[in-house]
Amino acid sequence: MKKIILSCFGLGFMPIAPGTWGSLLPIGLFWVIHHFWPNIGVLLAVLAVLTTLSSISCVVLAGSAEKITNKKDPGWIVIDEVAGQSVALLPAAFAGENILLVCAAAFILFRIFDILKPWPIRNAEKLPGGFGILLDDILAGIYAAAVLTAILSFKTIL
């Protein structure tokens, strides 16, 4: 059961770019909910629940997976990407139009920050256990959300 949760129902076992696949889960869920129920409150609530549940799961379960595999942040653990991408999507709840483009921007920005790990993201991943696995992705999500907010705000000004 632990592997199912940490790998997001097997997405972490995709042969190429498992973190990218894990990041797509909240994007797809967000887009479907936005399509059928485009309500800011509902979208924010879904993202909050997704961030909270995936964060708790990561902190509680991922540390023991590291010990079993003898690997720091095993690649198949992608629940942390779900949490970080959910944070990156928060500004998208306010976008209204062009939601597919905004979701794509949130995805690309999150992946850039998650891969490049500018300060202090790289330092955060050095923390022990599930907290270290999670925190770098949460910070990458915050960076992505900040840039996305700036882009959306700039678009509004024009």
Tab-separated table of N, CA and C in Angstrom:
chain	number	residue	atom	x	y	z
A	1	MET	N	0.823	-1.195	0.000
A	1	MET	CA	0.000	0.000	0.000
A	1	MET	C	0.871	1.265	0.000
A	2	LYS	N	1.997	1.204	0.752
A	2	LYS	CA	2.910	2.343	0.812
A	2	LYS	C	3.415	2.726	-0.581
A	3	LYS	N	3.823	1.705	-1.343
A	3	LYS	CA	4.350	1.954	-2.694
A	3	LYS	C	3.287	2.555	-3.603
A	4	ILE	N	2.060	2.106	-3.456
A	4	ILE	CA	0.966	2.627	-4.284
A	4	ILE	C	0.767	4.115	-4.008
A	5	ILE	N	0.767	4.477	-2.733
A	5	ILE	CA	0.567	5.880	-2.359
A	5	ILE	C	1.761	6.728	-2.788
A	6	LEU	N	2.970	6.291	-2.425
A	6	LEU	CA	4.162	7.081	-2.720
A	6	LEU	C	4.428	7.219	-4.212
A	7	SER	N	4.031	6.211	-4.990
A	7	SER	CA	4.243	6.260	-6.447
A	7	SER	C	3.033	6.833	-7.181
A	8	CYS	N	2.037	7.274	-6.438
A	8	CYS	CA	0.789	7.809	-7.033
A	8	CYS	C	0.194	6.808	-8.005
A	9	PHE	N	-0.153	5.664	-7.461
A	9	PHE	CA	-0.815	4.611	-8.225
A	9	PHE	C	0.037	4.121	-9.390
A	10	GLY	N	1.354	4.082	-9.182
A	10	GLY	CA	2.263	3.524	-10.176
A	10	GLY	C	2.912	4.532	-11.104
A	11	LEU	N	2.508	5.796	-11.064
A	11	LEU	CA	3.124	6.798	-11.944
A	11	LEU	C	4.630	6.905	-11.708
A	12	GLY	N	5.056	6.667	-10.485
A	12	GLY	CA	6.476	6.738	-10.160
A	12	GLY	C	7.302	5.632	-10.788
A	13	PHE	N	6.637	4.625	-11.319
A	13	PHE	CA	7.353	3.523	-11.961
A	13	PHE	C	7.378	3.651	-13.480
A	14	MET	N	6.949	4.803	-13.996
A	14	MET	CA	7.054	5.039	-15.438
A	14	MET	C	8.542	5.025	-15.796
A	15	PRO	N	8.893	4.428	-16.944
A	15	PRO	CA	10.317	4.263	-17.258
A	15	PRO	C	11.055	5.574	-17.555
A	16	ILE	N	10.350	6.577	-18.016
A	16	ILE	CA	10.983	7.855	-18.347
A	16	ILE	C	10.314	8.969	-17.547
A	17	ALA	N	11.124	9.780	-16.892
A	17	ALA	CA	10.685	10.983	-16.176
A	17	ALA	C	9.513	10.749	-15.223
A	18	PRO	N	9.681	9.887	-14.215
A	18	PRO	CA	8.566	9.625	-13.297
A	18	PRO	C	8.080	10.872	-12.558
A	19	GLY	N	8.991	11.799	-12.228
A	19	GLY	CA	8.572	13.029	-11.553
A	19	GLY	C	7.644	13.873	-12.408
A	20	THR	N	7.903	13.868	-13.702
A	20	THR	CA	7.039	14.604	-14.629
A	20	THR	C	5.648	13.993	-14.643
A	21	TRP	N	5.574	12.679	-14.660
A	21	TRP	CA	4.271	12.001	-14.639
A	21	TRP	C	3.531	12.294	-13.341
A	22	GLY	N	4.260	12.301	-12.219
A	22	GLY	CA	3.634	12.634	-10.941
A	22	GLY	C	3.096	14.055	-10.923
A	23	SER	N	3.796	14.969	-11.597
A	23	SER	CA	3.349	16.364	-11.671
A	23	SER	C	2.098	16.526	-12.521
A	24	LEU	N	1.903	15.627	-13.464
A	24	LEU	CA	0.734	15.731	-14.347
A	24	LEU	C	-0.572	15.356	-13.646
A	25	LEU	N	-0.495	14.565	-12.580
A	25	LEU	CA	-1.707	14.142	-11.872
A	25	LEU	C	-2.526	15.339	-11.366
A	26	PRO	N	-1.942	16.277	-10.611
A	26	PRO	CA	-2.751	17.419	-10.172
A	26	PRO	C	-3.185	18.326	-11.325
A	27	ILE	N	-2.373	18.401	-12.377
A	27	ILE	CA	-2.756	19.206	-13.548
A	27	ILE	C	-4.042	18.647	-14.154
A	28	GLY	N	-4.062	17.335	-14.378
A	28	GLY	CA	-5.252	16.698	-14.961
A	28	GLY	C	-6.473	16.847	-14.077
A	29	LEU	N	-6.299	16.617	-12.780
A	29	LEU	CA	-7.409	16.744	-11.838
A	29	LEU	C	-7.936	18.181	-11.814
A	30	PHE	N	-7.027	19.142	-11.772
A	30	PHE	CA	-7.418	20.555	-11.762
A	30	PHE	C	-8.205	20.900	-13.025
A	31	TRP	N	-7.696	20.478	-14.177
A	31	TRP	CA	-8.350	20.811	-15.439
A	31	TRP	C	-9.757	20.215	-15.512
A	32	VAL	N	-9.905	18.958	-15.097
A	32	VAL	CA	-11.221	18.310	-15.126
A	32	VAL	C	-12.195	19.044	-14.207
A	33	ILE	N	-11.765	19.356	-12.992
A	33	ILE	CA	-12.654	20.055	-12.058
A	33	ILE	C	-12.986	21.446	-12.592
A	34	HIS	N	-11.993	22.145	-13.132
A	34	HIS	CA	-12.247	23.472	-13.693
A	34	HIS	C	-13.233	23.393	-14.856
A	35	HIS	N	-13.123	22.359	-15.646
A	35	HIS	CA	-13.999	22.196	-16.811
A	35	HIS	C	-15.461	21.988	-16.391
A	36	PHE	N	-15.662	21.147	-15.370
A	36	PHE	CA	-17.025	20.809	-14.969
A	36	PHE	C	-17.584	21.703	-13.863
A	37	TRP	N	-16.729	22.322	-13.070
A	37	TRP	CA	-17.186	23.138	-11.955
A	37	TRP	C	-16.217	24.303	-11.741
A	38	PRO	N	-16.221	25.303	-12.626
A	38	PRO	CA	-15.238	26.385	-12.570
A	38	PRO	C	-15.525	27.399	-11.460
A	39	ASN	N	-15.355	26.961	-10.236
A	39	ASN	CA	-15.614	27.802	-9.073
A	39	ASN	C	-14.302	27.967	-8.306
A	40	ILE	N	-13.887	29.207	-8.066
A	40	ILE	CA	-12.605	29.466	-7.410
A	40	ILE	C	-12.512	28.763	-6.059
A	41	GLY	N	-13.574	28.838	-5.264
A	41	GLY	CA	-13.570	28.203	-3.948
A	41	GLY	C	-13.377	26.699	-4.027
A	42	VAL	N	-14.063	26.068	-4.967
A	42	VAL	CA	-13.936	24.612	-5.143
A	42	VAL	C	-12.520	24.264	-5.593
A	43	LEU	N	-12.003	25.013	-6.562
A	43	LEU	CA	-10.657	24.742	-7.074
A	43	LEU	C	-9.604	24.899	-5.979
A	44	LEU	N	-9.708	25.960	-5.191
A	44	LEU	CA	-8.755	26.172	-4.098
A	44	LEU	C	-8.876	25.086	-3.036
A	45	ALA	N	-10.104	24.675	-2.733
A	45	ALA	CA	-10.313	23.613	-1.740
A	45	ALA	C	-9.701	22.300	-2.216
A	46	VAL	N	-9.905	21.965	-3.480
A	46	VAL	CA	-9.339	20.726	-4.029
A	46	VAL	C	-7.811	20.774	-3.969
A	47	LEU	N	-7.226	21.901	-4.366
A	47	LEU	CA	-5.766	22.022	-4.316
A	47	LEU	C	-5.248	21.961	-2.882
A	48	ALA	N	-5.966	22.572	-1.950
A	48	ALA	CA	-5.561	22.534	-0.540
A	48	ALA	C	-5.602	21.110	0.005
A	49	VAL	N	-6.668	20.389	-0.312
A	49	VAL	CA	-6.789	18.997	0.150
A	49	VAL	C	-5.708	18.134	-0.490
A	50	LEU	N	-5.494	18.301	-1.785
A	50	LEU	CA	-4.478	17.521	-2.493
A	50	LEU	C	-3.081	17.805	-1.936
A	51	THR	N	-2.784	19.071	-1.687
A	51	THR	CA	-1.486	19.443	-1.115
A	51	THR	C	-1.322	18.852	0.279
A	52	THR	N	-2.353	18.975	1.090
A	52	THR	CA	-2.286	18.485	2.470
A	52	THR	C	-2.132	16.970	2.525
A	53	LEU	N	-2.985	16.250	1.801
A	53	LEU	CA	-2.927	14.785	1.840
A	53	LEU	C	-1.620	14.245	1.271
A	54	SER	N	-1.168	14.817	0.166
A	54	SER	CA	0.079	14.320	-0.423
A	54	SER	C	1.274	14.685	0.460
A	55	SER	N	1.238	15.843	1.095
A	55	SER	CA	2.324	16.244	1.997
A	55	SER	C	2.396	15.335	3.217
A	56	ILE	N	1.259	15.089	3.834
A	56	ILE	CA	1.230	14.205	5.009
A	56	ILE	C	1.702	12.809	4.623
A	57	SER	N	1.215	12.300	3.505
A	57	SER	CA	1.624	10.967	3.041
A	57	SER	C	3.127	10.904	2.822
A	58	CYS	N	3.677	11.943	2.223
A	58	CYS	CA	5.110	11.968	1.949
A	58	CYS	C	5.923	11.984	3.240
A	59	VAL	N	5.576	12.876	4.138
A	59	VAL	CA	6.337	12.994	5.387
A	59	VAL	C	6.250	11.707	6.203
A	60	VAL	N	5.070	11.120	6.270
A	60	VAL	CA	4.869	9.929	7.101
A	60	VAL	C	5.482	8.673	6.475
A	61	LEU	N	5.363	8.515	5.160
A	61	LEU	CA	5.738	7.250	4.523
A	61	LEU	C	7.094	7.236	3.822
A	62	ALA	N	7.539	8.364	3.303
A	62	ALA	CA	8.719	8.359	2.435
A	62	ALA	C	10.020	8.067	3.173
A	63	GLY	N	10.122	8.484	4.410
A	63	GLY	CA	11.339	8.227	5.174
A	63	GLY	C	11.635	6.746	5.309
A	64	SER	N	10.610	5.953	5.571
A	64	SER	CA	10.825	4.506	5.695
A	64	SER	C	11.180	3.883	4.347
A	65	ALA	N	10.654	4.435	3.257
A	65	ALA	CA	11.010	3.932	1.922
A	65	ALA	C	12.483	4.207	1.630
A	66	GLU	N	12.978	5.342	2.075
A	66	GLU	CA	14.405	5.652	1.914
A	66	GLU	C	15.262	4.632	2.652
A	67	LYS	N	14.856	4.299	3.859
A	67	LYS	CA	15.625	3.341	4.660
A	67	LYS	C	15.633	1.960	4.015
A	68	ILE	N	14.485	1.532	3.513
A	68	ILE	CA	14.376	0.206	2.894
A	68	ILE	C	15.222	0.122	1.624
A	69	THR	N	15.183	1.174	0.807
A	69	THR	CA	15.897	1.160	-0.477
A	69	THR	C	17.343	1.626	-0.360
A	70	ASN	N	17.712	2.189	0.790
A	70	ASN	CA	19.048	2.757	0.978
A	70	ASN	C	19.362	3.848	-0.039
A	71	LYS	N	18.346	4.597	-0.448
A	71	LYS	CA	18.496	5.681	-1.416
A	71	LYS	C	17.865	6.944	-0.859
A	72	LYS	N	18.531	8.072	-1.075
A	72	LYS	CA	17.962	9.366	-0.703
A	72	LYS	C	16.991	9.766	-1.803
A	73	ASP	N	15.745	10.012	-1.459
A	73	ASP	CA	14.692	10.429	-2.394
A	73	ASP	C	14.620	9.525	-3.626
A	74	PRO	N	14.211	8.257	-3.435
A	74	PRO	CA	14.096	7.341	-4.581
A	74	PRO	C	13.200	7.928	-5.671
A	75	GLY	N	13.601	7.747	-6.927
A	75	GLY	CA	12.896	8.345	-8.055
A	75	GLY	C	11.446	7.934	-8.192
A	76	TRP	N	11.099	6.750	-7.696
A	76	TRP	CA	9.716	6.276	-7.838
A	76	TRP	C	8.759	6.960	-6.859
A	77	ILE	N	9.290	7.654	-5.873
A	77	ILE	CA	8.427	8.414	-4.961
A	77	ILE	C	8.071	9.726	-5.658
A	78	VAL	N	6.820	9.864	-6.058
A	78	VAL	CA	6.380	11.071	-6.775
A	78	VAL	C	5.237	11.796	-6.062
A	79	ILE	N	4.883	11.342	-4.874
A	79	ILE	CA	3.824	12.014	-4.116
A	79	ILE	C	4.256	13.446	-3.768
A	80	ASP	N	5.570	13.657	-3.641
A	80	ASP	CA	6.087	14.999	-3.380
A	80	ASP	C	5.861	15.929	-4.572
A	81	GLU	N	5.946	15.385	-5.785
A	81	GLU	CA	5.646	16.185	-6.978
A	81	GLU	C	4.179	16.594	-7.002
A	82	VAL	N	3.313	15.715	-6.543
A	82	VAL	CA	1.882	16.041	-6.480
A	82	VAL	C	1.669	17.239	-5.553
A	83	ALA	N	2.318	17.219	-4.403
A	83	ALA	CA	2.180	18.329	-3.452
A	83	ALA	C	2.722	19.628	-4.039
A	84	GLY	N	3.925	19.579	-4.589
A	84	GLY	CA	4.537	20.783	-5.144
A	84	GLY	C	3.779	21.349	-6.331
A	85	GLN	N	3.335	20.469	-7.227
A	85	GLN	CA	2.585	20.930	-8.395
A	85	GLN	C	1.245	21.515	-7.977
A	86	SER	N	0.640	20.971	-6.934
A	86	SER	CA	-0.627	21.515	-6.428
A	86	SER	C	-0.439	22.939	-5.920
A	87	VAL	N	0.685	23.195	-5.263
A	87	VAL	CA	0.994	24.556	-4.809
A	87	VAL	C	1.187	25.472	-6.019
A	88	ALA	N	1.913	24.992	-7.014
A	88	ALA	CA	2.165	25.792	-8.222
A	88	ALA	C	0.879	26.161	-8.951
A	89	LEU	N	-0.145	25.335	-8.817
A	89	LEU	CA	-1.420	25.565	-9.504
A	89	LEU	C	-2.330	26.580	-8.807
A	90	LEU	N	-2.026	26.956	-7.584
A	90	LEU	CA	-2.923	27.848	-6.837
A	90	LEU	C	-3.310	29.114	-7.610
A	91	PRO	N	-2.375	29.818	-8.244
A	91	PRO	CA	-2.790	31.012	-8.999
A	91	PRO	C	-3.706	30.693	-10.181
A	92	ALA	N	-3.632	29.491	-10.702
A	92	ALA	CA	-4.470	29.101	-11.847
A	92	ALA	C	-5.952	29.130	-11.489
A	93	ALA	N	-6.270	28.965	-10.212
A	93	ALA	CA	-7.676	29.001	-9.786
A	93	ALA	C	-8.304	30.361	-10.080
A	94	PHE	N	-7.477	31.394	-10.168
A	94	PHE	CA	-7.968	32.751	-10.404
A	94	PHE	C	-7.871	33.178	-11.869
A	95	ALA	N	-7.329	32.315	-12.707
A	95	ALA	CA	-7.041	32.687	-14.097
A	95	ALA	C	-8.295	32.873	-14.936
A	96	GLY	N	-9.315	32.077	-14.699
A	96	GLY	CA	-10.561	32.203	-15.457
A	96	GLY	C	-10.461	31.668	-16.862
A	97	GLU	N	-9.855	32.432	-17.750
A	97	GLU	CA	-9.783	32.024	-19.150
A	97	GLU	C	-8.405	31.433	-19.467
A	98	ASN	N	-8.308	30.840	-20.636
A	98	ASN	CA	-7.057	30.226	-21.097
A	98	ASN	C	-6.490	29.245	-20.073
A	99	ILE	N	-7.356	28.489	-19.430
A	99	ILE	CA	-6.930	27.639	-18.320
A	99	ILE	C	-5.919	26.581	-18.751
A	100	LEU	N	-6.051	26.076	-19.954
A	100	LEU	CA	-5.098	25.076	-20.434
A	100	LEU	C	-3.697	25.684	-20.539
A	101	LEU	N	-3.615	26.888	-21.047
A	101	LEU	CA	-2.333	27.590	-21.160
A	101	LEU	C	-1.757	27.900	-19.778
A	102	VAL	N	-2.605	28.315	-18.855
A	102	VAL	CA	-2.162	28.630	-17.496
A	102	VAL	C	-1.682	27.356	-16.792
A	103	CYS	N	-2.394	26.251	-16.971
A	103	CYS	CA	-1.962	24.972	-16.391
A	103	CYS	C	-0.623	24.538	-16.976
A	104	ALA	N	-0.456	24.714	-18.280
A	104	ALA	CA	0.815	24.369	-18.928
A	104	ALA	C	1.949	25.222	-18.362
A	105	ALA	N	1.686	26.509	-18.159
A	105	ALA	CA	2.700	27.401	-17.583
A	105	ALA	C	3.051	26.971	-16.158
A	106	ALA	N	2.048	26.629	-15.355
A	106	ALA	CA	2.290	26.167	-13.981
A	106	ALA	C	3.129	24.894	-13.987
A	107	PHE	N	2.821	23.992	-14.903
A	107	PHE	CA	3.559	22.733	-15.028
A	107	PHE	C	5.016	22.994	-15.403
A	108	ILE	N	5.227	23.790	-16.438
A	108	ILE	CA	6.591	24.064	-16.915
A	108	ILE	C	7.403	24.792	-15.843
A	109	LEU	N	6.812	25.797	-15.223
A	109	LEU	CA	7.518	26.536	-14.173
A	109	LEU	C	7.886	25.625	-13.004
A	110	PHE	N	6.945	24.786	-12.579
A	110	PHE	CA	7.240	23.879	-11.468
A	110	PHE	C	8.373	22.931	-11.829
A	111	ARG	N	8.322	22.349	-13.017
A	111	ARG	CA	9.368	21.401	-13.420
A	111	ARG	C	10.730	22.102	-13.502
A	112	ILE	N	10.752	23.331	-14.008
A	112	ILE	CA	12.021	24.078	-14.085
A	112	ILE	C	12.616	24.264	-12.687
A	113	PHE	N	11.802	24.758	-11.755
A	113	PHE	CA	12.311	24.987	-10.400
A	113	PHE	C	12.636	23.677	-9.686
A	114	ASP	N	11.874	22.630	-9.949
A	114	ASP	CA	12.127	21.335	-9.319
A	114	ASP	C	13.423	20.708	-9.839
A	115	ILE	N	13.713	20.910	-11.103
A	115	ILE	CA	14.922	20.322	-11.691
A	115	ILE	C	16.161	21.172	-11.389
A	116	LEU	N	16.072	22.483	-11.577
A	116	LEU	CA	17.238	23.358	-11.373
A	116	LEU	C	17.550	23.596	-9.899
A	117	LYS	N	16.533	23.580	-9.064
A	117	LYS	CA	16.665	23.741	-7.613
A	117	LYS	C	17.499	24.960	-7.199
A	118	PRO	N	17.034	26.178	-7.551
A	118	PRO	CA	17.755	27.370	-7.086
A	118	PRO	C	17.667	27.482	-5.557
A	119	TRP	N	18.550	28.313	-4.988
A	119	TRP	CA	18.575	28.478	-3.543
A	119	TRP	C	17.211	28.945	-3.050
A	120	PRO	N	16.709	28.427	-1.958
A	120	PRO	CA	17.232	27.422	-1.033
A	120	PRO	C	16.679	26.013	-1.298
A	121	ILE	N	16.147	25.799	-2.490
A	121	ILE	CA	15.503	24.513	-2.785
A	121	ILE	C	16.492	23.356	-2.646
A	122	ARG	N	17.690	23.505	-3.192
A	122	ARG	CA	18.680	22.424	-3.105
A	122	ARG	C	19.015	22.111	-1.646
A	123	ASN	N	19.111	23.123	-0.805
A	123	ASN	CA	19.396	22.900	0.618
A	123	ASN	C	18.264	22.139	1.294
A	124	ALA	N	17.032	22.425	0.910
A	124	ALA	CA	15.869	21.787	1.540
A	124	ALA	C	15.857	20.286	1.299
A	125	GLU	N	16.286	19.853	0.116
A	125	GLU	CA	16.244	18.417	-0.172
A	125	GLU	C	17.266	17.632	0.647
A	126	LYS	N	18.191	18.331	1.288
A	126	LYS	CA	19.195	17.665	2.121
A	126	LYS	C	18.666	17.320	3.511
A	127	LEU	N	17.493	17.839	3.851
A	127	LEU	CA	16.899	17.520	5.153
A	127	LEU	C	16.566	16.031	5.204
A	128	PRO	N	16.535	15.454	6.386
A	128	PRO	CA	16.336	14.004	6.486
A	128	PRO	C	14.895	13.546	6.224
A	129	GLY	N	14.797	12.316	5.733
A	129	GLY	CA	13.513	11.617	5.618
A	129	GLY	C	12.504	12.262	4.700
A	130	GLY	N	11.248	11.971	4.991
A	130	GLY	CA	10.145	12.439	4.166
A	130	GLY	C	10.038	13.946	4.108
A	131	PHE	N	10.478	14.629	5.167
A	131	PHE	CA	10.414	16.089	5.178
A	131	PHE	C	11.342	16.675	4.117
A	132	GLY	N	12.545	16.116	3.989
A	132	GLY	CA	13.488	16.571	2.967
A	132	GLY	C	13.008	16.257	1.561
A	133	ILE	N	12.381	15.092	1.404
A	133	ILE	CA	11.831	14.707	0.101
A	133	ILE	C	10.741	15.693	-0.311
A	134	LEU	N	9.930	16.102	0.640
A	134	LEU	CA	8.789	16.974	0.360
A	134	LEU	C	9.167	18.440	0.192
A	135	LEU	N	9.997	18.965	1.077
A	135	LEU	CA	10.193	20.412	1.167
A	135	LEU	C	10.750	21.032	-0.110
A	136	ASP	N	11.658	20.344	-0.807
A	136	ASP	CA	12.187	20.940	-2.038
A	136	ASP	C	11.084	21.116	-3.080
A	137	ASP	N	10.130	20.194	-3.120
A	137	ASP	CA	9.030	20.305	-4.081
A	137	ASP	C	8.029	21.388	-3.679
A	138	ILE	N	7.788	21.523	-2.389
A	138	ILE	CA	6.904	22.597	-1.920
A	138	ILE	C	7.520	23.953	-2.263
A	139	LEU	N	8.824	24.099	-2.033
A	139	LEU	CA	9.495	25.358	-2.369
A	139	LEU	C	9.489	25.609	-3.875
A	140	ALA	N	9.714	24.571	-4.672
A	140	ALA	CA	9.638	24.724	-6.135
A	140	ALA	C	8.231	25.155	-6.541
A	141	GLY	N	7.216	24.610	-5.866
A	141	GLY	CA	5.830	25.009	-6.127
A	141	GLY	C	5.572	26.459	-5.759
A	142	ILE	N	6.151	26.909	-4.652
A	142	ILE	CA	5.995	28.305	-4.232
A	142	ILE	C	6.667	29.236	-5.244
A	143	TYR	N	7.875	28.892	-5.673
A	143	TYR	CA	8.568	29.700	-6.685
A	143	TYR	C	7.737	29.764	-7.963
A	144	ALA	N	7.249	28.612	-8.410
A	144	ALA	CA	6.452	28.561	-9.643
A	144	ALA	C	5.173	29.384	-9.497
A	145	ALA	N	4.518	29.273	-8.343
A	145	ALA	CA	3.287	30.037	-8.101
A	145	ALA	C	3.568	31.538	-8.100
A	146	ALA	N	4.700	31.942	-7.537
A	146	ALA	CA	5.055	33.367	-7.508
A	146	ALA	C	5.276	33.902	-8.923
A	147	VAL	N	6.003	33.143	-9.734
A	147	VAL	CA	6.251	33.578	-11.117
A	147	VAL	C	4.951	33.583	-11.910
A	148	LEU	N	4.130	32.550	-11.730
A	148	LEU	CA	2.850	32.483	-12.440
A	148	LEU	C	1.940	33.645	-12.029
A	149	THR	N	1.934	33.977	-10.754
A	149	THR	CA	1.141	35.115	-10.277
A	149	THR	C	1.618	36.411	-10.933
A	150	ALA	N	2.931	36.581	-11.022
A	150	ALA	CA	3.482	37.777	-11.668
A	150	ALA	C	3.073	37.832	-13.138
A	151	ILE	N	3.143	36.706	-13.819
A	151	ILE	CA	2.753	36.652	-15.236
A	151	ILE	C	1.280	37.000	-15.391
A	152	LEU	N	0.434	36.392	-14.563
A	152	LEU	CA	-1.007	36.659	-14.652
A	152	LEU	C	-1.329	38.105	-14.284
A	153	SER	N	-0.610	38.665	-13.317
A	153	SER	CA	-0.820	40.061	-12.928
A	153	SER	C	-0.388	41.000	-14.042
A	154	PHE	N	0.732	40.698	-14.671
A	154	PHE	CA	1.228	41.517	-15.770
A	154	PHE	C	0.240	41.502	-16.927
A	155	LYS	N	-0.323	40.338	-17.191
A	155	LYS	CA	-1.321	40.204	-18.260
A	155	LYS	C	-2.539	41.085	-17.955
A	156	THR	N	-2.931	41.167	-16.690
A	156	THR	CA	-4.081	41.975	-16.276
A	156	THR	C	-3.792	43.463	-16.453
A	157	ILE	N	-2.564	43.873	-16.168
A	157	ILE	CA	-2.176	45.281	-16.289
A	157	ILE	C	-2.241	45.729	-17.743
A	158	LEU	N	-1.813	44.852	-18.636
A	158	LEU	CA	-1.828	45.198	-20.065
A	158	LEU	C	-3.248	45.293	-20.514
